[in-house]
Structures are given as C-alpha cells and as structure tokens.
XYZ file of C-alpha atoms in Angstrom:
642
model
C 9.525 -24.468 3.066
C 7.791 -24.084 -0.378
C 5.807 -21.434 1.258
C 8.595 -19.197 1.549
C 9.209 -19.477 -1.638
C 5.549 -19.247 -2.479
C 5.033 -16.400 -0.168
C 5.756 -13.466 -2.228
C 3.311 -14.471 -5.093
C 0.573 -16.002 -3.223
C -1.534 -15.503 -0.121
C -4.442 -17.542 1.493
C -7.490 -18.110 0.215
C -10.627 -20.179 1.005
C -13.188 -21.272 -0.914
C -16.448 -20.256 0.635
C -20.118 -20.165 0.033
C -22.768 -17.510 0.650
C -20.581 -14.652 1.223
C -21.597 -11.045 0.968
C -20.191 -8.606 -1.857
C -20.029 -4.945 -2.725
C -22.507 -4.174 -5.136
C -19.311 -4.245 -7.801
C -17.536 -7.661 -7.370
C -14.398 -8.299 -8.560
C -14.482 -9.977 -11.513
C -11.246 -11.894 -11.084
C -11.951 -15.453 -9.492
C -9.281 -16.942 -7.827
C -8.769 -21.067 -7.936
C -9.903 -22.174 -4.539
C -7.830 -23.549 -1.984
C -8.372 -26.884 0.084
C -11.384 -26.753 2.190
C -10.579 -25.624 5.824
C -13.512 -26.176 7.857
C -10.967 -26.954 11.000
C -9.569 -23.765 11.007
C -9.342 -22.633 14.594
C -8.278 -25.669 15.664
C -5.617 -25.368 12.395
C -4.806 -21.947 13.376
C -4.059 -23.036 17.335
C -2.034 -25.385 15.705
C 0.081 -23.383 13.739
C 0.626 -21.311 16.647
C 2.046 -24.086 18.373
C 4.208 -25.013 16.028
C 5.241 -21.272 15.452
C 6.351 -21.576 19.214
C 7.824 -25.042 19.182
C 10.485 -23.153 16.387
C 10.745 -20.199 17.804
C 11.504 -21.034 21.199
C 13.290 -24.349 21.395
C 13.891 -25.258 17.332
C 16.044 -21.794 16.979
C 17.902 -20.993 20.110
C 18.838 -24.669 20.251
C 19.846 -25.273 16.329
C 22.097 -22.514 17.511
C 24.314 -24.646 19.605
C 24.142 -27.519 17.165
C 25.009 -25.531 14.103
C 28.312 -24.629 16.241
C 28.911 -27.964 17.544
C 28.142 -30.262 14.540
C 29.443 -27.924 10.825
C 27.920 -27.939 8.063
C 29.782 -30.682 6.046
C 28.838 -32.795 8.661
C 24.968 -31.854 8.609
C 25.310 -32.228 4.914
C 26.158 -35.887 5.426
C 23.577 -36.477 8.339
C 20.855 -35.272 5.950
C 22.263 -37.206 3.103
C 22.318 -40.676 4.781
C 18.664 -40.255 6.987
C 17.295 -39.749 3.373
C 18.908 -42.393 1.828
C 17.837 -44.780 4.422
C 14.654 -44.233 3.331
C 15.281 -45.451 -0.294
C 12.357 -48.184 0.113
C 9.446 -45.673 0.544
C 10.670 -43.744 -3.030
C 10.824 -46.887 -4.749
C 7.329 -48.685 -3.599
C 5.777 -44.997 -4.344
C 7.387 -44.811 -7.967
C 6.610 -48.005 -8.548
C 2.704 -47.501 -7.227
C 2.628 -44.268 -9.688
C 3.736 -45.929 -13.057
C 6.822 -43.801 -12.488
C 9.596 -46.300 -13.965
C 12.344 -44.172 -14.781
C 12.234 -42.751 -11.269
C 12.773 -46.055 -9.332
C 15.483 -46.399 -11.771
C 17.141 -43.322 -10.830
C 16.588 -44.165 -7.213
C 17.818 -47.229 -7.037
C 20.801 -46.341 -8.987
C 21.342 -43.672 -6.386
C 20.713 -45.738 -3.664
C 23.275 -48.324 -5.045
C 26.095 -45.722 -5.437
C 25.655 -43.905 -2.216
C 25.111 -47.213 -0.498
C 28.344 -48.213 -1.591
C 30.614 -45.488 -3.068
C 28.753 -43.298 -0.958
C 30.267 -45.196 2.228
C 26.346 -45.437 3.280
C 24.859 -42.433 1.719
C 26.798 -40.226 3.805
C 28.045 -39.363 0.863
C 25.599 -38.027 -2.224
C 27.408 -39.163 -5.396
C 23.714 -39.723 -7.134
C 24.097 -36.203 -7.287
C 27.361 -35.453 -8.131
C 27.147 -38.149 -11.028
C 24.065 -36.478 -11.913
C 21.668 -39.077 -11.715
C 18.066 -37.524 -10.620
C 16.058 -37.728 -7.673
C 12.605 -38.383 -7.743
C 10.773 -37.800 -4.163
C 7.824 -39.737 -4.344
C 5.480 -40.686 -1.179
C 2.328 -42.341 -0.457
C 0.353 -38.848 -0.321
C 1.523 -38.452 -3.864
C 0.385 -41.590 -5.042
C -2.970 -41.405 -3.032
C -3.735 -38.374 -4.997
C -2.710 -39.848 -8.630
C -5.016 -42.846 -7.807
C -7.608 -40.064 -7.623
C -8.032 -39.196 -3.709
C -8.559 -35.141 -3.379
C -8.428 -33.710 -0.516
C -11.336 -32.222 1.224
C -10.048 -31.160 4.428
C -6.713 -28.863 5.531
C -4.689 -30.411 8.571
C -1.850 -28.114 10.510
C -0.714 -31.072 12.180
C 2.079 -30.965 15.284
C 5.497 -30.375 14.371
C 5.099 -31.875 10.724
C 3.380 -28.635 9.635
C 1.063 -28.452 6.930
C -1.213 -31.580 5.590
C -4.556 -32.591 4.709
C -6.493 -35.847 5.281
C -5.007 -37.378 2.392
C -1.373 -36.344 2.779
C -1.526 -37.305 6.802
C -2.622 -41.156 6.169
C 0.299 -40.920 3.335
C 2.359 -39.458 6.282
C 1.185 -43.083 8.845
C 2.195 -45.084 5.535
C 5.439 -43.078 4.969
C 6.652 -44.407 8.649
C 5.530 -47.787 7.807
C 7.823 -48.076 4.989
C 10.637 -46.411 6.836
C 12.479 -49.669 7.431
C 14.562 -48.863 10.662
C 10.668 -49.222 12.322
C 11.657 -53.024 11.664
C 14.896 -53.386 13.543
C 15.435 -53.403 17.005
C 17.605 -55.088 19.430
C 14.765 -57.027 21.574
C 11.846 -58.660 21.084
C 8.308 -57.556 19.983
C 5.862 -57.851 22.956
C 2.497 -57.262 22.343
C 1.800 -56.672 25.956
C 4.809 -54.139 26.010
C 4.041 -51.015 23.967
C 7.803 -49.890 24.701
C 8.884 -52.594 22.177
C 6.542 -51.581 19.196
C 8.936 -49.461 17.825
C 12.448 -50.181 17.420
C 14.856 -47.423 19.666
C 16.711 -46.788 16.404
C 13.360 -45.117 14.279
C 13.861 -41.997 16.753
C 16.986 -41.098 14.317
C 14.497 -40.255 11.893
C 13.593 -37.356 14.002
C 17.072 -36.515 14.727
C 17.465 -36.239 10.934
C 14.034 -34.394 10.666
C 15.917 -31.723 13.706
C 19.058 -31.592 12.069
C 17.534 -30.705 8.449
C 15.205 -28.312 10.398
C 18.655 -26.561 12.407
C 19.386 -24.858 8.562
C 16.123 -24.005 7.519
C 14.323 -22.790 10.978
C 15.478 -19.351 10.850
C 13.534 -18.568 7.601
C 10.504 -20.644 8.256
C 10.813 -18.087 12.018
C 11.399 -15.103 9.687
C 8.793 -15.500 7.663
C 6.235 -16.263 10.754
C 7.158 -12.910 11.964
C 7.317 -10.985 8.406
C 3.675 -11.666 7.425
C 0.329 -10.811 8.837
C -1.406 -14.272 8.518
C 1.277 -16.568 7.357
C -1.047 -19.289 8.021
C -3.149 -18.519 5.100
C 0.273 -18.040 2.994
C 0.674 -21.663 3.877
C -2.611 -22.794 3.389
C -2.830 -21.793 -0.028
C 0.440 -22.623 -0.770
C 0.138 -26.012 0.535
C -2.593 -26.762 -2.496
C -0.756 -26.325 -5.395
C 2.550 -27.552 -3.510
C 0.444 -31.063 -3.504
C -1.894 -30.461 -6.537
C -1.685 -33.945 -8.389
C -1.618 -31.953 -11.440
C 0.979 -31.037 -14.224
C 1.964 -27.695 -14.848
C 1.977 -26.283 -18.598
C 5.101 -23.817 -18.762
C 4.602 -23.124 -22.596
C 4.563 -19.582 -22.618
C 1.550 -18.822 -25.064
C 1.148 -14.886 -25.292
C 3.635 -12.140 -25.727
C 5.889 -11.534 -22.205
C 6.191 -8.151 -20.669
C 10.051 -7.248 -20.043
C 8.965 -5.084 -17.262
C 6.339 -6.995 -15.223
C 8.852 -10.010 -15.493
C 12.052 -7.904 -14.405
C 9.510 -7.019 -11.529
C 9.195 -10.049 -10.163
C 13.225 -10.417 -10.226
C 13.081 -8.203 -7.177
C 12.369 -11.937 -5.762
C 15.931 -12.908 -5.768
C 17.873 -9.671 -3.769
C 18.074 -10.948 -0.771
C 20.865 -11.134 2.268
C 24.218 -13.397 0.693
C 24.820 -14.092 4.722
C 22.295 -16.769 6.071
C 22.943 -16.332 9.175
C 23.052 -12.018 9.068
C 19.374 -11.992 10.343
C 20.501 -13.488 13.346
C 23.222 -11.011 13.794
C 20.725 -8.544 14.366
C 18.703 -7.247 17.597
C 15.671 -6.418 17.796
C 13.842 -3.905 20.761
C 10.993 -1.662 20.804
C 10.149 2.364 21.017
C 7.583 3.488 23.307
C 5.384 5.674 20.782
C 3.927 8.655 23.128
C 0.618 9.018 21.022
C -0.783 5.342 21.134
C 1.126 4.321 23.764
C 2.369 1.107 22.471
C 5.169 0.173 21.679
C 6.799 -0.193 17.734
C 9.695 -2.903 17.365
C 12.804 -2.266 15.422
C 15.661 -4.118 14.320
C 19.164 -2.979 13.694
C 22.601 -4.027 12.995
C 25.293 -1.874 15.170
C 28.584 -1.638 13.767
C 31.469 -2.308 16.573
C 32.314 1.742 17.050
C 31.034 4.747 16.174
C 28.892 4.654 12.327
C 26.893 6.719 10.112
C 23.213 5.019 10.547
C 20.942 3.843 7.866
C 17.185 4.067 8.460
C 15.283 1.665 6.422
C 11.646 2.190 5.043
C 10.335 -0.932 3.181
C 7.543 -0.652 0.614
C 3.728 -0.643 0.474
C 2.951 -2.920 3.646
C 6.503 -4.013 3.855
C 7.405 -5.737 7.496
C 11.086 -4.787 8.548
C 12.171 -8.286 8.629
C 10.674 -8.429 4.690
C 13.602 -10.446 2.642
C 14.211 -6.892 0.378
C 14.237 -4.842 4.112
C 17.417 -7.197 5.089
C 18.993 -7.370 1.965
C 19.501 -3.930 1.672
C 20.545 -3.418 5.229
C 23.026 -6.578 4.734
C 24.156 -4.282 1.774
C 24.937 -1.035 3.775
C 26.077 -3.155 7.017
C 28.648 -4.919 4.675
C 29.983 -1.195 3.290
C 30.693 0.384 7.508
C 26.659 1.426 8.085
C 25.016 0.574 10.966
C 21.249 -0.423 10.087
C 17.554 0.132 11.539
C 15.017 -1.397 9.952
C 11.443 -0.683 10.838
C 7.792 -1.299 9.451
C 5.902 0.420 6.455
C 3.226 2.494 7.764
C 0.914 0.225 5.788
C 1.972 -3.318 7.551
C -0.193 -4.693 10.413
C 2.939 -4.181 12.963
C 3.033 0.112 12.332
C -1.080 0.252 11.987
C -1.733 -1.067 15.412
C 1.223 0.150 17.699
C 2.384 3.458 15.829
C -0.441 4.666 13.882
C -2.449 7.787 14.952
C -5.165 6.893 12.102
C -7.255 3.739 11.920
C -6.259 3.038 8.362
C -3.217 4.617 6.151
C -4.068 6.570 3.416
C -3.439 10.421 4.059
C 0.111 11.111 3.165
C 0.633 14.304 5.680
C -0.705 11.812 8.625
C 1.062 8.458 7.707
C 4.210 10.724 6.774
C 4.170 12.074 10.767
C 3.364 8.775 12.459
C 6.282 7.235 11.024
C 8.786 10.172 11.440
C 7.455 10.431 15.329
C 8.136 6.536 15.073
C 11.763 7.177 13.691
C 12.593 10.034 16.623
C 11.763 7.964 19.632
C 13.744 4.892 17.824
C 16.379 7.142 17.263
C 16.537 8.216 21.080
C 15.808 4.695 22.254
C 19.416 3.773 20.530
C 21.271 7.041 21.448
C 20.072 5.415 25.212
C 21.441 2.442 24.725
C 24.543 3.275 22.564
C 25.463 6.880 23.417
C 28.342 8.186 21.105
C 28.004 5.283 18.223
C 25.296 6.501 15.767
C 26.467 9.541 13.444
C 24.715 11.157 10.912
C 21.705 9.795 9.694
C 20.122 8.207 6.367
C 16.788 7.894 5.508
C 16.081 5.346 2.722
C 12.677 4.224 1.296
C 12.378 2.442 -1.389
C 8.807 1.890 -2.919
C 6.253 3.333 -0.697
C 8.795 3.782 1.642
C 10.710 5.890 -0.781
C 7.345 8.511 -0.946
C 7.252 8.429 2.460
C 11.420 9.177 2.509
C 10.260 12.029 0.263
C 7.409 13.420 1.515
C 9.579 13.794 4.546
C 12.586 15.301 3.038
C 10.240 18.239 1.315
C 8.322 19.016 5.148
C 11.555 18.847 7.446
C 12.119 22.239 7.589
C 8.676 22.590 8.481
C 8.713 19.885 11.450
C 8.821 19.886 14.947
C 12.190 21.179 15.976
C 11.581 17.660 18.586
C 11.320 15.452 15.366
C 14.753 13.602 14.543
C 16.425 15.404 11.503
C 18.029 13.294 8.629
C 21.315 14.150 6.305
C 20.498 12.273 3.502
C 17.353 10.942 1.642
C 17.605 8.095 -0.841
C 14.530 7.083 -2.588
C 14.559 3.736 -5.114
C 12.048 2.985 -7.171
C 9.504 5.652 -5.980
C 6.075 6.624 -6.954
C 5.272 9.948 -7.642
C 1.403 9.614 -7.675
C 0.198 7.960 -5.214
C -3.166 6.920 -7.176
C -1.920 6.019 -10.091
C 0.307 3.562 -8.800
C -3.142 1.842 -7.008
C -4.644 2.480 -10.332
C -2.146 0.328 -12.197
C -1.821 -2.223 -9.132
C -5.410 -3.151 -9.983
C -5.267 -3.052 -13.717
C -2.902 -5.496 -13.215
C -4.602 -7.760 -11.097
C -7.397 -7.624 -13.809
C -5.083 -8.786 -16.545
C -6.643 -12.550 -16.378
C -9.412 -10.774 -18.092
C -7.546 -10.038 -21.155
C -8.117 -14.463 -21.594
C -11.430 -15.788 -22.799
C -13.854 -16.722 -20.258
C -13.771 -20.391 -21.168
C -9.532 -20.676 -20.658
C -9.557 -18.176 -17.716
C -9.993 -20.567 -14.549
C -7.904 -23.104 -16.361
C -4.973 -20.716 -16.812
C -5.396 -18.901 -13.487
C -4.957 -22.473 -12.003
C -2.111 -23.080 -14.325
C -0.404 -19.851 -12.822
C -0.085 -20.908 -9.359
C 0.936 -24.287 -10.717
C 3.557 -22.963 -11.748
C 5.026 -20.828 -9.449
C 4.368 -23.617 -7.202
C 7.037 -25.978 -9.498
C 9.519 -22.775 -9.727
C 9.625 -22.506 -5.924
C 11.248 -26.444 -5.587
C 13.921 -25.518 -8.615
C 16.993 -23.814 -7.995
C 16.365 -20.037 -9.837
C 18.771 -17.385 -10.196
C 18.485 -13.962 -11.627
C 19.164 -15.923 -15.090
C 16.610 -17.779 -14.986
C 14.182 -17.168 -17.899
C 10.227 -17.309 -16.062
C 7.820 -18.831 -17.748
C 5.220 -16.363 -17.929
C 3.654 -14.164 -20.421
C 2.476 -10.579 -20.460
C -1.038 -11.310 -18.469
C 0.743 -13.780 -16.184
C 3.263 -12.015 -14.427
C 1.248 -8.674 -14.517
C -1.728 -10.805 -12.540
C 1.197 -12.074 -10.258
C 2.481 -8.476 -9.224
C -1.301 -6.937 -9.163
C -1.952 -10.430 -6.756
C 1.159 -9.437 -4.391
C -0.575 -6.252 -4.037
C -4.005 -7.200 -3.517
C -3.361 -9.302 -0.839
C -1.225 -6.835 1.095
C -4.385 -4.551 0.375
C -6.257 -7.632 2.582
C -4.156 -7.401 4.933
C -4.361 -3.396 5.562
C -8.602 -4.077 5.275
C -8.330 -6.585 7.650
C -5.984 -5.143 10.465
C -7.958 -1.330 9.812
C -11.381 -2.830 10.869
C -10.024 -5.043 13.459
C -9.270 -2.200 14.726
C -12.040 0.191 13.971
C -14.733 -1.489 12.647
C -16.341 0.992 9.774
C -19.643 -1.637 9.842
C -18.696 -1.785 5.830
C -17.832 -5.533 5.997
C -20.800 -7.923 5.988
C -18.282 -11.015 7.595
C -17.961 -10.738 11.025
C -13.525 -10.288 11.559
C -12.153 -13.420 14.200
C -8.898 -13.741 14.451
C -9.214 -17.817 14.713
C -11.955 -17.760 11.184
C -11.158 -15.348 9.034
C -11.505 -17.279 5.409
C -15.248 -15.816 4.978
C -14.045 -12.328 5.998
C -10.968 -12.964 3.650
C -13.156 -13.695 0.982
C -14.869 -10.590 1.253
C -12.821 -8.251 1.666
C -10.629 -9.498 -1.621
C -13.747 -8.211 -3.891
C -12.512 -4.768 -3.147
C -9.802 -3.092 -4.828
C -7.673 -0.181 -4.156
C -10.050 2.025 -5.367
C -12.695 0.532 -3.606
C -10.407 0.979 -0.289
C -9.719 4.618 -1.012
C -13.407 5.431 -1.992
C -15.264 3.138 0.734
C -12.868 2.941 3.185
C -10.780 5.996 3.301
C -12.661 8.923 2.113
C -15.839 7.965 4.612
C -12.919 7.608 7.510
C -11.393 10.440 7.199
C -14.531 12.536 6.570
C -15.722 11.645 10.083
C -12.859 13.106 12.108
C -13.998 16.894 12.107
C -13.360 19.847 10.750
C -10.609 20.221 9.055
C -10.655 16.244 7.515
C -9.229 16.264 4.023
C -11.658 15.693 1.179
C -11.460 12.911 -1.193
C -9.181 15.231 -3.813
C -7.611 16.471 -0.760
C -6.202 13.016 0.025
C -5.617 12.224 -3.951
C -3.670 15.731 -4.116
C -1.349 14.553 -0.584
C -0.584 11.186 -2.219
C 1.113 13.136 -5.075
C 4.957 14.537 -4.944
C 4.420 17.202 -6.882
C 2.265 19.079 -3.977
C 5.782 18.977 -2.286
C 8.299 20.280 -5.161
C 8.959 23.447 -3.765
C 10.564 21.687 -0.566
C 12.206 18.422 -3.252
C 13.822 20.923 -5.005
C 15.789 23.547 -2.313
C 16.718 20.063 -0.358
C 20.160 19.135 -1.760
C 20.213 16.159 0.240
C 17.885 14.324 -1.870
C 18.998 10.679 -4.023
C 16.903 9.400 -6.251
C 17.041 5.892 -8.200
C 14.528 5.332 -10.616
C 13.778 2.796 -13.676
C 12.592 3.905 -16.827
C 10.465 1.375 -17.315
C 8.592 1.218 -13.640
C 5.399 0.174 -14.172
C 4.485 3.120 -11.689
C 5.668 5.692 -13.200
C 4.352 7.402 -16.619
C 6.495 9.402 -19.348
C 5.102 12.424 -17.243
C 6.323 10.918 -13.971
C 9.780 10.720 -15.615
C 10.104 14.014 -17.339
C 8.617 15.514 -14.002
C 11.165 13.832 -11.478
C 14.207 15.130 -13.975
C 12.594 18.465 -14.499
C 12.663 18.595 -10.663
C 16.205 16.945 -9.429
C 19.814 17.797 -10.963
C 21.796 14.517 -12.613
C 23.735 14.541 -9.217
C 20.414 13.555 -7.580
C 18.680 11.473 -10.145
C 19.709 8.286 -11.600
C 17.430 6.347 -14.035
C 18.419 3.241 -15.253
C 16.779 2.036 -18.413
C 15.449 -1.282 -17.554
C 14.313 -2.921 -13.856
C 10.688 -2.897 -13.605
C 9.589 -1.716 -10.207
C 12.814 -3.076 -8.120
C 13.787 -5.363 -10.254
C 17.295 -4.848 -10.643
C 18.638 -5.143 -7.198
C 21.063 -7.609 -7.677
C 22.421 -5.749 -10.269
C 25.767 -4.550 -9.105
C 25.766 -0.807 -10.931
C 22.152 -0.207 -9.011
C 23.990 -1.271 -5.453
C 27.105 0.548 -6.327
C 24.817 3.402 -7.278
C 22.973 3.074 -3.502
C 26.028 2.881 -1.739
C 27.379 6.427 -3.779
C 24.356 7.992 -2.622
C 25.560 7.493 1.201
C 29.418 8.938 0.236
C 30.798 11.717 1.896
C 28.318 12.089 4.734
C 29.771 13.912 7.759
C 32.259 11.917 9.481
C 32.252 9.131 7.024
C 35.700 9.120 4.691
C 35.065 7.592 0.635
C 35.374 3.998 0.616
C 34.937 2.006 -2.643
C 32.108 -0.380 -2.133
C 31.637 -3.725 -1.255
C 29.286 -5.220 -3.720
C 27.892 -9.161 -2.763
C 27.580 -11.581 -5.605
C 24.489 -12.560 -6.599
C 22.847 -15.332 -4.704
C 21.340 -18.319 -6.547
C-alpha cells in the first residue's frame, strides 16, 4: 500500500551496468533501486498476485464488506494486530528502540484489558504511539542490505532480507504455539496449531478495505511492478530521513504537487462504475471506457485526463465523482499519451502531432458515444468535453476544428479546459528543466540529497497528509519531483511506442518480462530528445505530406487555432496564474483571446493544484450550467478528504 501512495512521485528503476546511452546522457543520476536479477520470475509473480486480487480478493471482499460492517472490521483488524504484541516488542527491544516497547506494551496492556482484548484500540484513542517494528527491520539496522528483490505469493513485495524477517515474524506470532492436540512429529497436520490460520483471516479482512486501490492502481499504470519495486526500497531503507528544509521553497511547484490529494470522497464510487469497450474502426481494437450512468435521462461528461493520464488515474475519478455527485453522468477514457489509447486507438506509432492525436481520440469519443446510445438509448443528453492538462489542449484543439470535422464525428456543447497548456513545447521544455533542478546542488551533496528525496516521500506516504499539510521540500526538491512524474510517464510513452514500432534507436533489446536495462536507457532521454529522435524521424517517414519538425512544434501550439477558440462560445477555461506551464505571454494571450465569461484565472494553484479548493470546483461545475435540458442547480461541493 505505500506504493500507492508512492506512485505518483516515483516509478521503477534498476540499477544496471553496461548500458548503452545517447551520445548526450542525462546528467541527473537517480539512487538505485534493490537489485532485481529475478525479474521474470518477479514479474510472473506479480501477475499472479494481480489475479489472485482481482479475481477472487475483490468480487469476494464484496460480499464480506456487506455481511461483516465496518465497525466490526475495525475491531477484527484491531485485535489480529494486537495479538501479535510479542513480535513488536522482541523487535524494539533487538533495535535499541526503548521507548517503543514502552509504548507497545502500554498499548497492549490497555487494549488487552480496557480494550476487552484489543478489539478495542484505546492505545490510540489515549494517544499513546505505535511503533511497528519486525525482524526485517531489525535485520537491516544490524547491517543486512538487501541484494536481491522478491515478489513473493500473496504477501507482495520483499527481498531476501525482509522474507527470512517474514519466516521469523510467524515464529513469534504466538497463536503458532497453541493448539488443541498434540505435536506429532510424524504428523505434519499437527505442526501448526488450527488457530494460526486466523492470522490470514485477519490478513483477508484488512485486505477486503484496501483491495480495490491496490486493483486500481494495477490497472491505472503501465508497469506498476516497477512502481513497486522502487517504492519498495526506500519503503524499507534502514535509513533516516532529514526533513529540514535547507533552500528557499517554491509556492508553485509545492501547490503542484497538492494536486496529490483531489481525489474521489466515496471509496467505494470506483466500484459504482462500469466499464466496456468501443470497437475503434481504424486499428481494429478495441478502447475501454468507464462511466457512471445516472438513473434517467443526464447531460454527459466526457473526461480527458492529462499527459499519459489512464482513465481510472485518481484525478480522472475525482473529477467524475465531482460531476456524478452534481446530476452528470460520466465517461472517462485514456489520454492519447497512456499505453491503453497508443496501442488500441492510436493511428500513429507514437503521440506527438497534435492534428493526428487530436482525431484519434475524437474518432475514439464518437464510437464510445454510439456504443452507449446502444446500450442506453434516450439517457445521455447533451454533451461535455473536459480536459484538463493535456487533456485540456486536446479539449481545445478540438473545440477550434469541429466545425471543420467529419459531419460522422460526435459533436460536443461545451468545452472546459483546466489547467491547460498553450504551447505544447514549452511545457516539455520546463518538464525537463525541472527534472534537472538536482543540478542546481553541488556535485558532492547531490546523490546524498537525491536519496534524501525519495526518503522522504517514502515517510510522507505512511503519515496521514491533508491539503494542510506543510511538505517538506524546497525549491529544487519538489521541482525534481514534478519534472520526475513526468519523465517517467515520458518512459512509459518510449517504451509502449517501440514495442510497438521499433525505430532501431534503442540499443536494449524491449521484453516485456526484463525491461530494467531497456528502462535504464530509455530514461537518459528527455522530452526533447523524444521529440527530436523519436518524433521528428517518425513522422518524416510516412510520405508526402509528413509535417516537419516546426510543423509539429507550430500544431502543439493553441495559437495556430485562435481563429476557431475565439468564434466558439462554448469554450470554459480555468487557468492558474502561477502554472508553471504557462508564461506572462501565455496569460496575456489566453485573456486577449477569451471574454471573462470564458476565462477564469485564479491567482495561486500551480499546475492543478487547487482542486480541492471549493471556489475552483464550484467554478467547474458553473461551467456545465444551463446546458440544454439541464435546469440551474447550486452545486454540491465534497469536503476535502484527509
């Protein structure tokens, strides 16, 4: 689970030897992850496991989260863990950690008894602290580091270390001890006692709250594997954190990463909603979907995430929880730049030409949008297109061509763009200048406080952090972080492009069950790199007619379209003023070019930042007012979730 939290700062990485660069290689070195020289069998692994939670965890935590309630799972979880009271005090005693078998066995003496058990927790409602400690912990303080990455069955991610602390875990679990018969050493049945199996009924009935985001996030990302690889080493990294914040922050990269915390208030609304497929006519596969039908007849949002955004992405749902909540229906689909849209619904090998990206998905949104007028005839009414990021260019870029479409193509009433670009380059340009911040550091402190960086975030992802909480990073630290969540989405789009269509430009063969050394190479280029020796030699070798390299640089840029922005009424925009994206030209352009009915800029967000703020979501769900068929209503705004 720390992976998910993990997830949108951090992707997997490898440490590997040998590997071929361009001739330019990036300068930025990341800290190297566990060693994974097991990694096919790792990777078969974690597809088992995906499948053990997909298709017996889920469906049957279903039935149990109806039968047994939440209070009730509460107190399951509460007194399996505090049976296990002996293993946190031998480990906290083994690691010089004092105070934290004091706390424990203070908590373990009031829930024992107060407690009635530990079915009750009132350790933690007297505030006394926990302190988890196991014998993988205190293998690694007595100086043990790990040298090999284990996906091991069911208990998920581990490493030779952490898996013998896992063997010596059980051994200190002391219901292994009792048992209503004799031992016989000639009778393996009696080597365990019957009642150690409600461990694992504990270990399902903590898993029944927590499987449909560890299922989510399976499906959301590309390679979660390598997401949980790297997160995995800094999760266990028997090392301390510094959170003094030594430079200047950067009110803009740091309201960035807020975006973090919009996400659905409803944990079970992803479940509430269906997902199918489209047939798309020019590849011939087919695209899935997922949407959230109200009970009659609705106005229907279409949802566009940002650059390599999946449509189960935790922003995607949030704001389609938002505009379910206020009497939408909701389709969510792909960005043209995620794995799922390049290799079932693209017509090119590799996004990067506005005009051909901007088609694929709109031929994408028509058969989706007949695919539900087949199975719902009479319930979807007029239609909203909203991007935000990326998705909010593309949202654009279609809103200026529609009168210039195919009369076939499905036709939109409203267009609501958040946070987007207007130049398609110079928002690459920036995501790489930010991933080069580390350099700002001297060379003697930079591997030291790159390490430190992912120490961190790995700490922040066990607290409890709300859009309150003050991060603990400077200017160069959370700029690295968002130019890092880029970069890797940028591996991604590498790696699924020549999967597909192999350009012969990387030197590492591409395997779906090895990819570290491929991985490794193709995160030495950067976007520039990708649009220079990727795109441009593409896209010169499909004929005449193939746009040239300022041809593609002038497509990526809204002002090409301003003549069709400007005559299309139905336009919303919702910008920030201090987007990292966007320049002082950007902004006097975009209000030079929409009326104050269609433009909103807010003074401070970042790039999606302020999501959870209440006057941006009331301002989203004013932007869908007074469509056809759709009477004012006064919005229904969801508190901010912790």
């Amino acid at each position: 689970m720390l992976s998910l939290c993990f997830s949108p700062l951090a992707h997997g990485l490898e440490s590997t030897g040998g590997v071929p660069k361009p001739v330019v290689a990036e300068p930025v070195v990341l800290p190297p992850s566990v060693p994974d020289p097991i990694e096919p069998f790792n990777r078969a692994m974690w597809g088992f496991n995906k499948a053990v939670m997909t298709g017996v965890i889920k469906p049957t935590s279903r039935v149990y989260r109806f039968v047994v309630i939440k209070p009730i799972r509460t107190d399951i979880g509460n007194f399996g863990r505090n049976l296990t009271y002996p293993g946190r005090l031998i480990n906290n005693l083994l690691q010089g950690k004092w105070r934290g078998a004091r706390d424990e066995t203070y908590r373990f003496a009031c829930n024992t008894t107060v407690g009635l058990a530990g079915i009750f927790d009132m350790g933690t409602r007297w505030h006394i602290p926990k302190s988890d400690a196991d014998f993988g912990q205190t293998f690694g303080q007595w100086g043990w580091n790990p040298q090999c990455f284990i996906m091991l069955p069911i208990f998920g991610p581990s490493n030779e270390r952490d898996t013998l602390g896992l063997a010596a875990d059980t051994a200190a679990n002391p219901l292994i001890y009792i048992a209503p018969y004799d031992f016989d050493a000639s009778d393996p049945l009696t080597y365990l006692g019957p009642y150690t199996y409600f461990t694992y009924a504990v270990m399902y009935n903590n898993l029944s709250d927590s499987v449909g985001e560890y299922v989510r996030f399976s499906q959301a990302e590309m390679d979660p594997y390598s997401e949980i690889q790297y997160a995995w080493t800094f999760a266990r990294a028997n090392r301390v954190a510094n959170f003094q914040v030594k430079g200047k922050p950067d009110k803009a990269s740091l309201e960035t990463i807020e975006s973090v915390f919009f996400t659905y208030q409803d944990p079970e609304f992803p479940n509430h909603g269906q997902t199918r497929s489209a047939r798309i006519p020019a590849t011939g596969n087919n695209l899935k979907f997922t949407y959230w039908l109200q009970p009659g007849a609705a106005n229907v949002v279409y949802i566009i995430p940002g650059l390599g955004g999946h449509r189960l992405s935790q922003n995607t749902m949030a704001l389609a929880e938002l505009v379910f909540k206020n009497g939408f229906s909701a389709v969510v689909v792909s960005s043209p730049f995620n794995a799922e849209f390049m290799e079932h619904a693209a017509t090119a090998a590799l996004p990067a030409y506005l005009p051909v990206d901007g088609h694929d998905l709109h031929v994408a949104l028509t058969e989706i949008d007949r695919r539900l007028n087949q199975l719902y005839p009479g319930r979807l009414g007029s239609k909203v297109l909203m991007g935000y990021s990326m998705g909010a260019l593309s949202a654009l870029y279609l809103a200026a061509t529609g009168p210039t479409n195919e009369l076939s193509l499905v036709k939109f009433d409203r267009y609501i763009a958040i946070n987007t670009p207007v130049r398609l380059l110079h928002g690459m340009d920036k995501l790489d200048e930010f991933y080069r911040a580390p350099l700002g550091w001297p060379v003697a402190e930079r591997a030291d406080n790159l390490e430190n960086i992912f120490l961190k975030v790995a700490d922040l992802s066990k607290s409890t952090l709300t859009p309150q909480t003050t991060l603990p990073f400077d200017a160069i630290e959370s700029k690295f972080l968002i130019g890092l969540t880029y970069r890797f989405i940028l591996r991604d789009v590498i790696y699924s492009s020549q999967r597909r269509n192999n350009q012969g430009i990387l030197h590492q063969p591409i395997r779906n069950f090895r990819r570290a050394p491929v991985y490794q190479e193709i995160l030495q280029y950067s976007y520039q790199d990708y649009f220079d020796q990727f795109a441009v030699p593409y896209y010169s070798t499909r004929g005449i007619g193939s746009p040239t390299a300022a041809a593609l640089e002038k497509a990526g840029d809204l002002r090409t379209y301003v003549t069709g922005l400007r005559v299309n009424a139905d336009i919303h925009i919702i910008a920030n003023q201090n987007d990292f994206l966007l320049e002082d030209e950007d902004l006097a352009w975009l209000r030079a070019t929409f009326p104050p009915e269609q433009l909103t800029v807010f003074k401070q967000g970042g790039h999606l930042g302020n999501l959870t703020n209440p006057a941006v979501q009331k301002t989203i769900l004013e932007a869908l007012a007074n469509l056809k068929g759709l009477p004012v209503q006064s919005p229904i705004l969801p508190t901010p979730k912790n």
